[in-house]
Amino acid sequence: MDKLNWQQLLKSGDRIFIGSHAATPTALLDDLIANAKQLHDIEIVQVYSLSDNKWAAPEHQQLFKVNALFIGGDEVRRAVAEGRADYTPCFMSDIASLFSDGILPLDAALIMVSPADEHGYHSLGVSVDIVSAAAKTAKKVIAQVNPSMPITYGQSFIHKDQIHAYFYAEQPIAQMPAVKLDAVTERVGQYVSLLVEDGATIQIGVGKMCDAVLRYLGNHKDLGIHSEMITDSMMELIKKGVVTNRKKTFHPGKTVASFCVGSKALYDFVHCNPHMGFYPSEYVNSPANIARNDNMVSINSAIEVDLTGQIVSDSIGHQFYSGIGGQVDFSRGASMSSGGKPIIALPSTAKNGTVSRIVAHLSQGAGVVTSRGHVHYVVTEFGVASLRGKSIRERALELIRVAHPKFRQQLLEQIREHFWVPHYQLHTPTEVPELGSVGFKELHIDGEEFDLRPLNPSDERRLQEFFYSHTKETLQLRYSAVPTQMSREKSCTLVGVDQSKDLALCIVKQKGSVVQIQAVGRYYLLHDGEGCEVAFVTREKYQGKGMAKRLLQEMISIAEQRGLQSMVAFVRAENKAMLAVFQKAGFGRLPGDDPSEVYLQLRLPRGSASTESS
């Protein structure tokens, strides 16, 4: 029909659903607003709507009351804050059952569809998500038929017999403009990309943080997509051949999503594209289905993270800002996946650097969306905090490491009050900028991959395990004695180093959340401040493989950049292997008082610090 009789289709007090994201039927809603007449107190159930959300404005509060299952748009956010609208927190995967179980029974669903094909089927187009469930369960389906709506495949069709009233109106599909990335966001994206392995299947949320991640995945191979949302950045990865879906173990060969938002180019790309599958949210967001993808990586953002790993995503204090959405669905699904990684990515600060987003205690009124048990990694521009299997003490130290440096000491002091970390934990992590922008270096040694990075306070237990792995012979050669104990307190002292003065590096073998120290190299600044004493030790399995040589090369380079004049070492005379490493690096023997110990020295070239900095 061309003209709708809203008094016959709706009655006061009805609950209606409106189509979501870029498929909001705004022309249909405009017609309802213009012709509502005596209707009032109609509850609108919606998630994010890429529109002006004018129905949530104060002038329409007698006609509509919005119940947002996900808060999006300034008008809805303002209405919720002022008490004119409600927010109902729920998992995206559960919304369909709210409709079908009669918890939120729908009197009508107002949706947007494409024109019918020759068989009488309309496509839900760019938003299948919860529109599909609403259309199946509502007493009436009122559809805006829009010739501009792309036709998408998967489970995206509704037959004309299921639609009770039609409204024909062409309108451009709402576009989401590209976001501008800043240096901090790009750095976070770079760190997250390092956690994504070739062949992984990814889910990425909305916002510039997630766009930054996609920008740094351009050199990956054979990625797959199983995600709520498809964006322009994902489209570009598909076009470049980075996303092939070949390695997916669930829907191999196909990009799986429930909706897409972006540019007209994206909408043209998904139109009649057989390689794109659009499915309902209860299917795409099912943690069990997500977990059927091996190496599933979920990447989402947050407003605030406390030092136990609790994630706040839907509120700023008492003010509700967005919603739960699919974050928990995908975090849970990725954690259940073989080789999966749930990741939370966020800048370390807010309000122009004046507020830390890594906090000792959640803000008053803030609600936990994702529990401390769901998250494996938290990423900021200062690195990657690995939380899986970590104690509260270890989690706190990991998260302090990726907090902004100006807040680290304050965070440590705050949590020490509650004994989350012991009294002897005195130092916060410090960077080694000479290692480069990401703070570590990837090594390939004897056909295996390792990371060379600084030791930090959260390595306390790893260093203790490393010590107890040594044989008596290794301990004798390294310490000129056989120490029998490495207490937590002693280990804490050894990893809590001010890396701007002394230096403590390690080579680790890392696979997901499993990290093992294989070698440690240190130098201690001498009293004159112009030289340092060097020492290192390697796990027996990797002795003779070149780890000591690589650590020494790195320490020499850093000492030169810092303007030191010399490096010295004391090595037991029978330790031929270590003597050879030092001598090949240019260390010369000097006379010593103890014949059982060899005194070595390396003179560093003057002026190297200024050369490096230039």
Coordinates of C-alpha atoms in Angstrom, one line a residue:
M1 CA 0.0 0.0 0.0
D2 CA 1.2 3.5 -0.7
K3 CA -0.5 5.2 2.3
L4 CA -0.6 3.5 5.7
N5 CA -3.4 3.7 8.2
W6 CA -1.4 3.7 11.4
Q7 CA -4.6 3.7 13.6
Q8 CA -5.4 0.3 12.1
L9 CA -1.8 -1.0 12.3
L10 CA -1.0 0.2 15.8
K11 CA -2.7 1.1 19.0
S12 CA -1.6 3.1 22.0
G13 CA 0.7 1.2 24.4
D14 CA 2.0 -1.2 21.7
R15 CA 5.6 -2.3 21.7
I16 CA 7.3 -2.0 18.3
F17 CA 10.7 -2.9 17.0
I18 CA 12.5 -0.6 14.5
G19 CA 15.2 -1.9 12.1
S20 CA 18.8 -1.4 13.1
H21 CA 22.1 0.1 12.1
A22 CA 22.1 1.3 8.4
A23 CA 18.7 -0.3 7.7
T24 CA 16.6 1.9 10.0
P25 CA 13.4 2.7 8.0
T26 CA 13.5 6.4 8.6
A27 CA 11.0 7.3 5.8
L28 CA 8.6 4.8 7.4
L29 CA 9.1 6.3 10.9
D30 CA 8.7 9.8 9.5
D31 CA 5.3 8.8 8.1
L32 CA 4.4 7.3 11.5
I33 CA 5.3 10.5 13.3
A34 CA 3.4 12.6 10.9
N35 CA 0.3 10.5 11.0
A36 CA 0.2 9.2 14.6
K37 CA -2.8 11.3 15.5
Q38 CA -4.3 9.9 18.7
L39 CA -1.6 7.3 19.3
H40 CA 0.6 7.6 22.4
D41 CA 2.8 5.6 24.8
I42 CA 4.3 3.4 22.1
E43 CA 7.4 1.6 23.2
I44 CA 10.2 1.5 20.7
V45 CA 12.6 -1.4 21.1
Q46 CA 15.9 -0.7 19.2
V47 CA 19.6 -1.3 19.1
Y48 CA 22.0 1.2 17.4
S49 CA 20.4 3.2 14.6
L50 CA 22.5 5.0 12.1
S51 CA 20.1 8.0 11.9
D52 CA 19.0 11.1 13.7
N53 CA 16.8 9.1 16.1
K54 CA 14.3 11.9 16.1
W55 CA 11.7 9.7 17.8
A56 CA 13.7 9.9 21.0
A57 CA 13.6 13.7 21.0
P58 CA 11.6 15.4 23.9
E59 CA 8.9 16.7 21.6
H60 CA 7.9 13.1 20.8
Q61 CA 7.9 11.7 24.4
Q62 CA 4.1 11.5 24.6
L63 CA 4.1 9.4 21.4
F64 CA 7.2 7.2 22.0
K65 CA 9.2 5.7 24.9
V66 CA 12.5 4.2 23.7
N67 CA 13.8 1.0 25.2
A68 CA 17.4 0.8 23.9
L69 CA 19.0 -2.7 24.0
F70 CA 22.2 -0.9 22.9
I71 CA 22.5 2.9 23.2
G72 CA 23.7 4.6 20.1
G73 CA 23.3 8.2 18.8
D74 CA 23.3 11.4 20.8
E75 CA 19.5 11.7 20.9
V76 CA 19.0 8.2 22.4
R77 CA 21.9 8.7 24.8
R78 CA 20.5 12.0 26.0
A79 CA 17.0 10.5 26.4
V80 CA 18.5 7.7 28.6
A81 CA 20.5 10.2 30.6
E82 CA 17.4 12.3 31.2
G83 CA 15.2 9.4 32.2
R84 CA 13.0 9.7 29.1
A85 CA 14.3 6.4 27.7
D86 CA 15.3 3.1 29.1
Y87 CA 18.4 1.0 28.6
T88 CA 18.0 -2.8 28.8
P89 CA 21.4 -4.5 29.1
C90 CA 21.6 -7.8 27.2
F91 CA 23.9 -10.0 25.1
M92 CA 23.3 -9.6 21.4
S93 CA 23.0 -13.3 21.1
D94 CA 20.1 -13.4 23.6
I95 CA 17.9 -10.7 22.0
A96 CA 16.1 -13.1 19.7
S97 CA 14.9 -15.1 22.7
L98 CA 13.7 -12.0 24.5
F99 CA 11.2 -11.7 21.6
S100 CA 10.4 -15.3 21.1
D101 CA 10.0 -16.2 24.8
G102 CA 7.6 -13.3 25.3
I103 CA 9.8 -11.3 27.6
L104 CA 9.7 -8.5 25.2
P105 CA 6.7 -9.5 22.9
L106 CA 6.5 -7.3 19.8
D107 CA 3.2 -6.0 18.5
A108 CA 4.9 -4.8 15.3
A109 CA 8.3 -4.8 13.6
L110 CA 9.1 -1.8 11.4
I111 CA 11.8 -2.9 9.0
M112 CA 13.5 -2.0 5.7
V113 CA 13.8 -4.5 2.8
S114 CA 14.8 -4.7 -0.8
P115 CA 12.1 -5.1 -3.5
A116 CA 10.9 -8.7 -3.8
D117 CA 12.6 -11.0 -6.3
E118 CA 10.6 -13.1 -8.8
H119 CA 9.9 -15.7 -6.1
G120 CA 8.4 -13.1 -3.7
Y121 CA 11.4 -12.8 -1.4
H122 CA 12.7 -9.5 0.0
S123 CA 16.2 -9.2 1.4
L124 CA 16.9 -7.7 4.8
G125 CA 20.0 -6.4 3.2
V126 CA 22.7 -4.7 5.3
S127 CA 21.1 -5.6 8.7
V128 CA 20.0 -9.2 9.3
D129 CA 21.2 -9.1 13.0
I130 CA 18.1 -9.0 15.3
V131 CA 15.8 -7.7 12.5
S132 CA 15.4 -11.3 11.4
A133 CA 14.1 -12.4 14.9
A134 CA 11.9 -9.4 15.2
A135 CA 10.3 -10.1 11.8
K136 CA 9.6 -13.7 12.8
T137 CA 8.1 -13.0 16.2
A138 CA 6.2 -9.7 15.8
K139 CA 2.4 -9.9 15.4
K140 CA 2.7 -7.5 12.4
V141 CA 5.6 -6.7 10.0
I142 CA 5.5 -3.3 8.4
A143 CA 8.1 -3.0 5.7
Q144 CA 9.6 0.0 4.0
V145 CA 10.5 -1.3 0.5
N146 CA 13.7 0.6 -0.6
P147 CA 15.1 0.0 -4.1
S148 CA 18.5 1.2 -2.7
M149 CA 18.7 -1.7 -0.2
P150 CA 21.5 -4.2 -1.3
I151 CA 20.5 -7.8 -1.6
T152 CA 22.6 -9.9 0.7
Y153 CA 22.8 -13.7 0.9
G154 CA 22.9 -16.1 3.8
Q155 CA 19.7 -16.2 6.0
S156 CA 18.6 -12.7 4.9
F157 CA 15.3 -13.2 3.2
I158 CA 11.7 -12.7 4.2
H159 CA 8.8 -13.7 2.0
K160 CA 6.1 -11.2 1.0
D161 CA 3.5 -13.4 2.7
Q162 CA 5.2 -12.6 6.1
I163 CA 4.7 -8.8 5.6
H164 CA 1.4 -7.3 6.7
A165 CA 1.8 -3.7 5.3
Y166 CA 4.1 -2.1 2.8
F167 CA 5.5 1.4 2.5
Y168 CA 7.4 2.2 -0.7
A169 CA 10.1 4.8 -0.3
E170 CA 13.5 5.1 -1.7
Q171 CA 16.2 6.5 0.5
P172 CA 20.0 6.3 0.5
I173 CA 21.4 3.7 2.8
A174 CA 22.8 5.6 5.8
Q175 CA 26.6 5.8 5.6
M176 CA 29.2 5.8 8.5
P177 CA 32.0 8.2 7.7
A178 CA 35.6 7.0 8.0
V179 CA 37.3 7.9 11.2
K180 CA 40.6 9.8 11.5
L181 CA 43.3 7.9 13.3
D182 CA 45.7 9.5 15.7
A183 CA 49.2 8.3 16.7
V184 CA 48.0 6.6 19.9
T185 CA 45.3 4.7 18.2
E186 CA 47.7 3.6 15.5
R187 CA 50.1 2.3 18.0
V188 CA 47.4 0.3 19.7
G189 CA 46.4 -1.2 16.4
Q190 CA 50.0 -2.1 15.7
Y191 CA 50.3 -4.0 19.0
V192 CA 47.0 -5.8 18.4
S193 CA 48.1 -6.9 14.9
L194 CA 51.1 -8.6 16.4
L195 CA 48.7 -11.0 18.3
V196 CA 46.9 -12.0 15.1
E197 CA 48.6 -14.9 13.4
D198 CA 48.3 -15.8 9.7
G199 CA 45.2 -18.0 9.2
A200 CA 43.3 -16.6 12.1
T201 CA 39.6 -15.8 12.0
I202 CA 38.8 -12.3 13.3
Q203 CA 36.0 -10.4 14.8
I204 CA 36.4 -6.7 15.2
G205 CA 34.1 -4.2 16.9
V206 CA 33.2 -0.6 15.9
G207 CA 35.3 2.5 16.3
K208 CA 38.6 4.0 15.4
M209 CA 40.5 1.6 17.6
C210 CA 39.2 -1.3 15.6
D211 CA 39.9 0.4 12.3
A212 CA 43.5 0.9 13.4
V213 CA 43.9 -2.8 14.0
L214 CA 42.6 -3.5 10.5
R215 CA 45.1 -1.1 9.0
Y216 CA 48.0 -3.1 10.4
L217 CA 46.7 -6.4 9.2
G218 CA 47.6 -5.6 5.6
N219 CA 50.6 -7.9 5.5
H220 CA 48.8 -10.9 7.0
K221 CA 47.8 -14.0 5.0
D222 CA 44.7 -16.1 4.8
L223 CA 42.7 -14.4 7.5
G224 CA 39.0 -15.2 7.9
I225 CA 36.1 -13.2 9.1
H226 CA 33.3 -14.2 11.5
S227 CA 32.1 -11.0 12.9
E228 CA 28.9 -9.1 13.9
M229 CA 29.8 -6.3 11.6
I230 CA 31.5 -5.7 8.2
T231 CA 33.2 -2.4 7.6
D232 CA 35.1 -0.6 4.8
S233 CA 38.4 -1.6 6.4
M234 CA 37.4 -5.3 6.3
M235 CA 36.3 -4.9 2.6
E236 CA 39.7 -3.5 1.8
L237 CA 41.4 -6.6 3.4
I238 CA 39.2 -8.8 1.3
K239 CA 40.0 -7.0 -1.9
K240 CA 43.7 -7.1 -1.1
G241 CA 43.6 -10.9 -0.7
V242 CA 44.5 -10.7 3.0
V243 CA 41.1 -12.2 3.9
T244 CA 40.6 -15.4 2.0
N245 CA 38.6 -17.4 4.6
R246 CA 40.5 -20.5 3.4
K247 CA 41.7 -21.5 6.9
K248 CA 38.3 -21.1 8.6
T249 CA 37.0 -24.2 10.2
F250 CA 33.4 -22.9 10.4
H251 CA 31.9 -21.7 7.1
P252 CA 35.2 -22.1 5.3
G253 CA 35.5 -19.9 2.2
K254 CA 32.9 -17.4 3.4
T255 CA 32.9 -14.1 5.3
V256 CA 30.2 -14.4 8.0
A257 CA 28.5 -11.4 9.5
S258 CA 25.1 -10.1 10.7
F259 CA 25.2 -6.5 9.5
C260 CA 27.4 -4.0 7.7
V261 CA 27.9 -0.2 8.1
G262 CA 30.2 2.1 6.1
S263 CA 30.3 3.7 2.7
K264 CA 28.2 3.3 -0.4
A265 CA 31.2 1.4 -1.8
L266 CA 30.8 -1.2 0.9
Y267 CA 27.1 -1.5 0.2
D268 CA 27.8 -2.0 -3.4
F269 CA 30.4 -4.6 -2.5
V270 CA 28.0 -6.8 -0.4
H271 CA 25.2 -6.5 -3.0
C272 CA 24.6 -10.0 -4.5
N273 CA 28.1 -11.1 -3.3
P274 CA 28.0 -14.9 -2.9
H275 CA 31.1 -14.9 -0.8
M276 CA 29.4 -12.8 2.0
G277 CA 27.0 -14.6 4.3
F278 CA 24.6 -12.5 6.5
Y279 CA 23.1 -14.4 9.3
P280 CA 20.9 -13.6 12.4
S281 CA 22.7 -12.4 15.6
E282 CA 21.6 -15.5 17.5
Y283 CA 23.6 -17.5 15.0
V284 CA 26.6 -15.3 14.4
N285 CA 27.0 -14.3 18.0
S286 CA 26.4 -17.7 19.5
P287 CA 29.6 -18.4 21.6
A288 CA 29.3 -22.1 20.6
N289 CA 29.3 -21.2 16.9
I290 CA 32.1 -18.6 17.3
A291 CA 34.2 -21.3 19.0
R292 CA 33.9 -23.5 16.0
N293 CA 36.4 -21.3 14.3
D294 CA 39.9 -22.4 15.3
N295 CA 42.3 -19.5 16.1
M296 CA 39.4 -17.1 16.6
V297 CA 40.5 -13.6 17.6
S298 CA 38.0 -11.2 19.0
I299 CA 39.0 -7.6 19.2
N300 CA 36.9 -5.1 21.1
S301 CA 37.4 -1.8 23.0
A302 CA 36.5 -0.6 26.5
I303 CA 36.0 2.6 28.5
E304 CA 37.8 1.4 31.6
V305 CA 39.7 -1.6 32.8
D306 CA 40.6 -2.3 36.4
L307 CA 43.7 -4.0 37.6
T308 CA 42.0 -7.4 38.0
G309 CA 40.9 -7.3 34.4
Q310 CA 37.3 -6.3 34.7
I311 CA 36.1 -4.5 31.6
V312 CA 33.7 -1.5 31.6
S313 CA 32.2 -0.9 28.1
D314 CA 28.7 0.4 28.4
S315 CA 28.9 3.2 30.9
I316 CA 31.0 6.2 32.1
G317 CA 30.4 6.1 35.8
H318 CA 26.6 6.3 36.3
Q319 CA 26.0 7.5 32.7
F320 CA 25.1 4.7 30.3
Y321 CA 26.9 5.2 27.1
S322 CA 26.5 2.2 24.7
G323 CA 25.7 -1.4 25.5
I324 CA 26.9 -4.9 26.0
G325 CA 26.4 -5.7 22.3
G326 CA 28.5 -8.7 21.1
Q327 CA 31.6 -8.1 23.2
V328 CA 30.9 -10.8 25.7
D329 CA 29.5 -13.2 23.1
F330 CA 32.8 -13.0 21.1
S331 CA 35.1 -12.9 24.1
R332 CA 33.5 -16.1 25.4
G333 CA 33.5 -17.7 21.9
A334 CA 37.2 -16.8 21.3
S335 CA 38.2 -18.1 24.7
M336 CA 36.5 -21.4 23.9
S337 CA 38.1 -21.6 20.4
S338 CA 41.2 -23.8 19.9
G339 CA 44.0 -21.2 19.8
G340 CA 41.6 -18.4 20.3
K341 CA 42.4 -14.9 21.7
P342 CA 39.9 -12.5 23.3
I343 CA 41.5 -9.0 23.1
I344 CA 40.5 -5.7 24.6
A345 CA 42.2 -2.7 23.1
L346 CA 42.0 0.9 24.3
P347 CA 44.1 4.0 24.8
S348 CA 45.8 4.2 28.1
T349 CA 44.3 7.6 29.0
A350 CA 41.2 9.8 28.5
K351 CA 40.3 13.5 28.6
N352 CA 43.5 14.6 26.9
G353 CA 45.8 12.4 29.0
T354 CA 44.5 13.6 32.4
V355 CA 42.7 10.4 33.3
S356 CA 44.0 6.8 33.3
R357 CA 41.7 4.2 31.7
I358 CA 43.6 1.5 33.5
V359 CA 42.4 2.0 37.1
A360 CA 42.9 0.4 40.5
H361 CA 39.2 0.5 41.2
L362 CA 36.2 1.0 38.9
S363 CA 34.6 4.4 38.8
Q364 CA 31.5 4.7 41.0
G365 CA 28.5 3.6 39.1
A366 CA 30.6 1.8 36.4
G367 CA 29.3 -1.6 35.4
V368 CA 31.3 -4.7 34.4
V369 CA 30.4 -5.9 30.9
T370 CA 33.2 -8.4 30.4
S371 CA 34.3 -10.3 33.4
R372 CA 37.9 -10.7 34.5
G373 CA 37.7 -14.4 33.5
H374 CA 36.9 -13.7 29.9
V375 CA 39.8 -11.5 28.7
H376 CA 43.1 -12.9 27.7
Y377 CA 44.8 -9.7 26.5
V378 CA 44.5 -6.0 27.2
V379 CA 46.4 -3.8 24.8
T380 CA 47.2 -0.1 25.0
E381 CA 49.8 2.1 23.2
F382 CA 52.3 0.9 25.8
G383 CA 52.1 -2.8 25.0
V384 CA 50.2 -6.0 25.5
A385 CA 49.1 -7.3 29.0
S386 CA 48.6 -11.0 29.1
L387 CA 46.1 -12.0 31.7
R388 CA 45.1 -15.6 31.1
G389 CA 46.0 -17.8 34.0
K390 CA 47.5 -14.9 35.9
S391 CA 46.9 -14.3 39.6
I392 CA 45.5 -11.0 40.8
R393 CA 49.0 -9.9 41.7
E394 CA 50.3 -10.8 38.3
R395 CA 47.4 -9.3 36.5
A396 CA 47.9 -6.0 38.3
L397 CA 51.5 -5.9 37.4
E398 CA 50.8 -6.7 33.8
L399 CA 48.2 -4.0 33.5
I400 CA 50.3 -1.4 35.3
R401 CA 53.0 -2.2 32.6
V402 CA 50.6 -1.0 29.9
A403 CA 49.2 1.9 31.8
H404 CA 50.5 5.4 31.0
P405 CA 53.9 5.9 32.8
K406 CA 52.7 8.9 34.7
F407 CA 50.0 6.8 36.4
R408 CA 52.0 3.7 37.1
Q409 CA 53.4 4.6 40.5
Q410 CA 50.0 5.8 41.7
L411 CA 48.4 2.5 40.6
L412 CA 51.0 0.5 42.4
E413 CA 50.5 2.4 45.6
Q414 CA 46.7 2.1 45.4
I415 CA 46.7 -1.7 45.0
R416 CA 49.5 -2.2 47.6
E417 CA 47.0 -0.9 50.2
H418 CA 44.9 -4.0 49.6
F419 CA 47.8 -6.5 49.5
W420 CA 47.2 -7.3 45.8
V421 CA 51.0 -7.0 45.5
P422 CA 53.5 -7.5 48.3
H423 CA 55.3 -4.8 50.3
Y424 CA 58.6 -5.6 48.6
Q425 CA 57.1 -4.8 45.1
L426 CA 58.6 -1.3 44.9
H427 CA 59.1 -0.6 41.2
T428 CA 56.8 0.0 38.3
P429 CA 57.8 -1.1 34.8
T430 CA 60.1 1.1 32.7
E431 CA 60.7 1.0 29.0
V432 CA 63.8 0.4 26.9
P433 CA 63.2 2.8 24.0
E434 CA 66.4 1.6 22.3
L435 CA 64.5 -1.7 21.4
G436 CA 62.3 0.2 19.0
S437 CA 58.7 1.4 18.7
V438 CA 57.1 -1.8 19.8
G439 CA 59.5 -2.4 22.7
F440 CA 60.7 -5.8 21.7
K441 CA 62.4 -7.6 18.8
E442 CA 61.4 -10.8 17.1
L443 CA 64.2 -13.4 16.8
H444 CA 64.6 -16.5 14.7
I445 CA 67.1 -18.9 16.3
D446 CA 67.7 -22.4 15.2
G447 CA 64.4 -22.5 13.3
E448 CA 62.3 -21.3 16.2
E449 CA 60.7 -17.9 17.0
F450 CA 61.5 -15.9 20.1
D451 CA 61.0 -12.4 21.5
L452 CA 63.8 -10.3 23.0
R453 CA 62.3 -7.8 25.4
P454 CA 62.9 -6.2 28.8
L455 CA 62.2 -8.1 32.0
N456 CA 59.4 -6.4 34.0
P457 CA 57.8 -6.8 37.4
S458 CA 55.1 -9.3 36.2
D459 CA 58.0 -11.7 35.2
E460 CA 58.6 -12.4 38.9
R461 CA 57.3 -16.0 38.8
R462 CA 58.7 -16.7 35.3
L463 CA 62.2 -15.7 36.5
Q464 CA 61.8 -17.9 39.6
E465 CA 60.9 -20.9 37.3
F466 CA 63.9 -20.0 35.1
F467 CA 66.2 -20.1 38.0
Y468 CA 64.9 -23.5 39.2
S469 CA 65.3 -25.0 35.7
H470 CA 69.1 -24.6 35.9
T471 CA 71.5 -27.5 36.6
K472 CA 74.1 -27.2 39.4
E473 CA 76.8 -26.7 36.7
T474 CA 75.0 -23.7 35.1
L475 CA 74.5 -22.1 38.5
Q476 CA 78.2 -22.7 39.4
L477 CA 79.4 -21.1 36.1
R478 CA 77.0 -18.2 36.4
Y479 CA 77.2 -17.3 40.1
S480 CA 80.5 -18.9 41.1
A481 CA 78.5 -20.8 43.7
V482 CA 75.4 -23.0 43.8
P483 CA 72.6 -21.0 45.3
T484 CA 69.7 -23.2 46.5
Q485 CA 66.9 -20.7 46.7
M486 CA 65.3 -17.9 44.5
S487 CA 62.6 -16.5 46.8
R488 CA 59.7 -14.4 45.4
E489 CA 61.2 -11.4 47.1
K490 CA 64.6 -12.0 45.5
S491 CA 63.0 -12.6 42.1
C492 CA 61.0 -9.4 42.5
T493 CA 64.1 -7.4 43.0
L494 CA 65.7 -8.9 39.9
V495 CA 62.8 -8.1 37.6
G496 CA 62.0 -4.7 39.2
V497 CA 64.8 -2.8 37.4
D498 CA 64.9 0.8 36.5
Q499 CA 65.7 0.2 32.9
S500 CA 66.7 3.8 32.3
K501 CA 69.9 3.1 34.4
D502 CA 70.5 -0.6 34.7
L503 CA 69.4 -3.0 32.0
A504 CA 67.6 -6.4 32.2
L505 CA 66.7 -8.2 29.0
C506 CA 65.3 -11.6 28.4
I507 CA 64.6 -13.9 25.4
V508 CA 61.2 -15.6 25.8
K509 CA 59.4 -18.4 24.0
Q510 CA 55.8 -17.3 23.7
K511 CA 52.7 -19.1 22.3
G512 CA 49.5 -17.4 23.2
S513 CA 49.4 -16.9 26.9
V514 CA 52.2 -19.4 27.5
V515 CA 55.5 -17.6 28.1
Q516 CA 58.8 -19.1 29.2
I517 CA 62.1 -17.3 29.8
Q518 CA 65.0 -18.9 27.8
A519 CA 67.8 -16.5 28.5
V520 CA 68.5 -13.4 30.6
G521 CA 71.1 -10.7 30.0
R522 CA 71.9 -7.8 32.3
Y523 CA 74.2 -4.9 32.9
Y524 CA 74.6 -2.9 36.1
L525 CA 75.8 0.7 35.9
L526 CA 79.1 1.2 37.7
H527 CA 79.5 3.9 40.3
D528 CA 81.3 6.2 38.0
G529 CA 78.3 6.2 35.7
E530 CA 80.5 5.7 32.6
G531 CA 80.7 1.9 32.5
C532 CA 78.7 -1.2 33.3
E533 CA 79.1 -4.8 34.3
V534 CA 77.6 -7.4 32.1
A535 CA 76.3 -10.9 32.8
F536 CA 73.9 -13.4 31.2
V537 CA 72.6 -17.0 31.6
T538 CA 70.8 -19.3 29.1
R539 CA 68.5 -22.2 29.7
E540 CA 70.5 -25.5 29.1
K541 CA 68.3 -26.5 26.2
Y542 CA 69.4 -23.4 24.2
Q543 CA 73.0 -23.1 25.3
G544 CA 75.2 -22.9 22.2
K545 CA 72.4 -21.7 20.0
G546 CA 73.4 -18.0 19.9
M547 CA 71.1 -16.5 22.5
A548 CA 73.9 -15.2 24.6
K549 CA 75.5 -13.7 21.5
R550 CA 72.2 -11.9 20.6
L551 CA 71.7 -10.6 24.1
L552 CA 75.2 -9.3 24.3
Q553 CA 74.9 -7.6 20.9
E554 CA 71.8 -5.8 22.1
M555 CA 73.3 -4.7 25.4
I556 CA 76.4 -3.3 23.6
S557 CA 74.2 -1.4 21.2
I558 CA 72.1 0.1 24.0
A559 CA 75.2 1.0 26.1
E560 CA 76.6 2.8 23.1
Q561 CA 73.4 4.7 22.5
R562 CA 73.4 5.7 26.2
G563 CA 76.9 7.1 25.9
L564 CA 78.7 4.6 28.2
Q565 CA 82.5 4.4 27.8
S566 CA 83.1 0.7 28.6
M567 CA 81.6 -2.7 29.5
V568 CA 83.2 -5.2 31.8
A569 CA 82.5 -8.8 32.7
F570 CA 83.8 -11.4 35.2
V571 CA 83.7 -15.0 33.8
R572 CA 84.9 -18.2 35.5
A573 CA 88.0 -19.5 33.7
E574 CA 86.5 -22.9 32.9
N575 CA 83.5 -21.3 31.3
K576 CA 85.0 -21.6 27.8
A577 CA 81.7 -21.0 25.9
M578 CA 80.9 -17.7 27.7
L579 CA 84.5 -16.5 27.3
A580 CA 84.2 -17.2 23.5
V581 CA 81.0 -15.1 23.3
F582 CA 82.6 -12.1 25.0
Q583 CA 85.9 -12.4 23.0
K584 CA 84.0 -12.6 19.6
A585 CA 82.1 -9.5 20.6
G586 CA 85.4 -7.6 21.0
F587 CA 86.0 -7.9 24.8
G588 CA 89.7 -8.2 25.8
R589 CA 91.3 -9.9 28.8
L590 CA 92.7 -7.8 31.5
P591 CA 94.9 -8.9 34.5
G592 CA 92.9 -10.0 37.5
D593 CA 93.6 -11.0 41.1
D594 CA 91.7 -14.3 41.0
P595 CA 93.2 -16.9 38.6
S596 CA 89.8 -18.8 38.6
E597 CA 88.1 -15.8 37.1
V598 CA 88.8 -13.9 33.9
Y599 CA 88.3 -10.1 33.8
L600 CA 87.1 -8.8 30.4
Q601 CA 86.6 -5.3 29.1
L602 CA 85.1 -3.7 26.0
R603 CA 85.9 -0.1 25.2
L604 CA 83.0 1.6 23.5
P605 CA 83.5 4.2 20.8
R606 CA 83.2 7.8 22.0
G607 CA 80.5 9.8 20.3
S608 CA 78.3 6.8 19.5
A609 CA 75.4 8.3 21.6
S610 CA 75.2 11.4 19.5
T611 CA 75.6 9.4 16.3
E612 CA 72.7 7.2 17.2
S613 CA 70.4 10.0 18.2
S614 CA 71.1 11.9 15.0

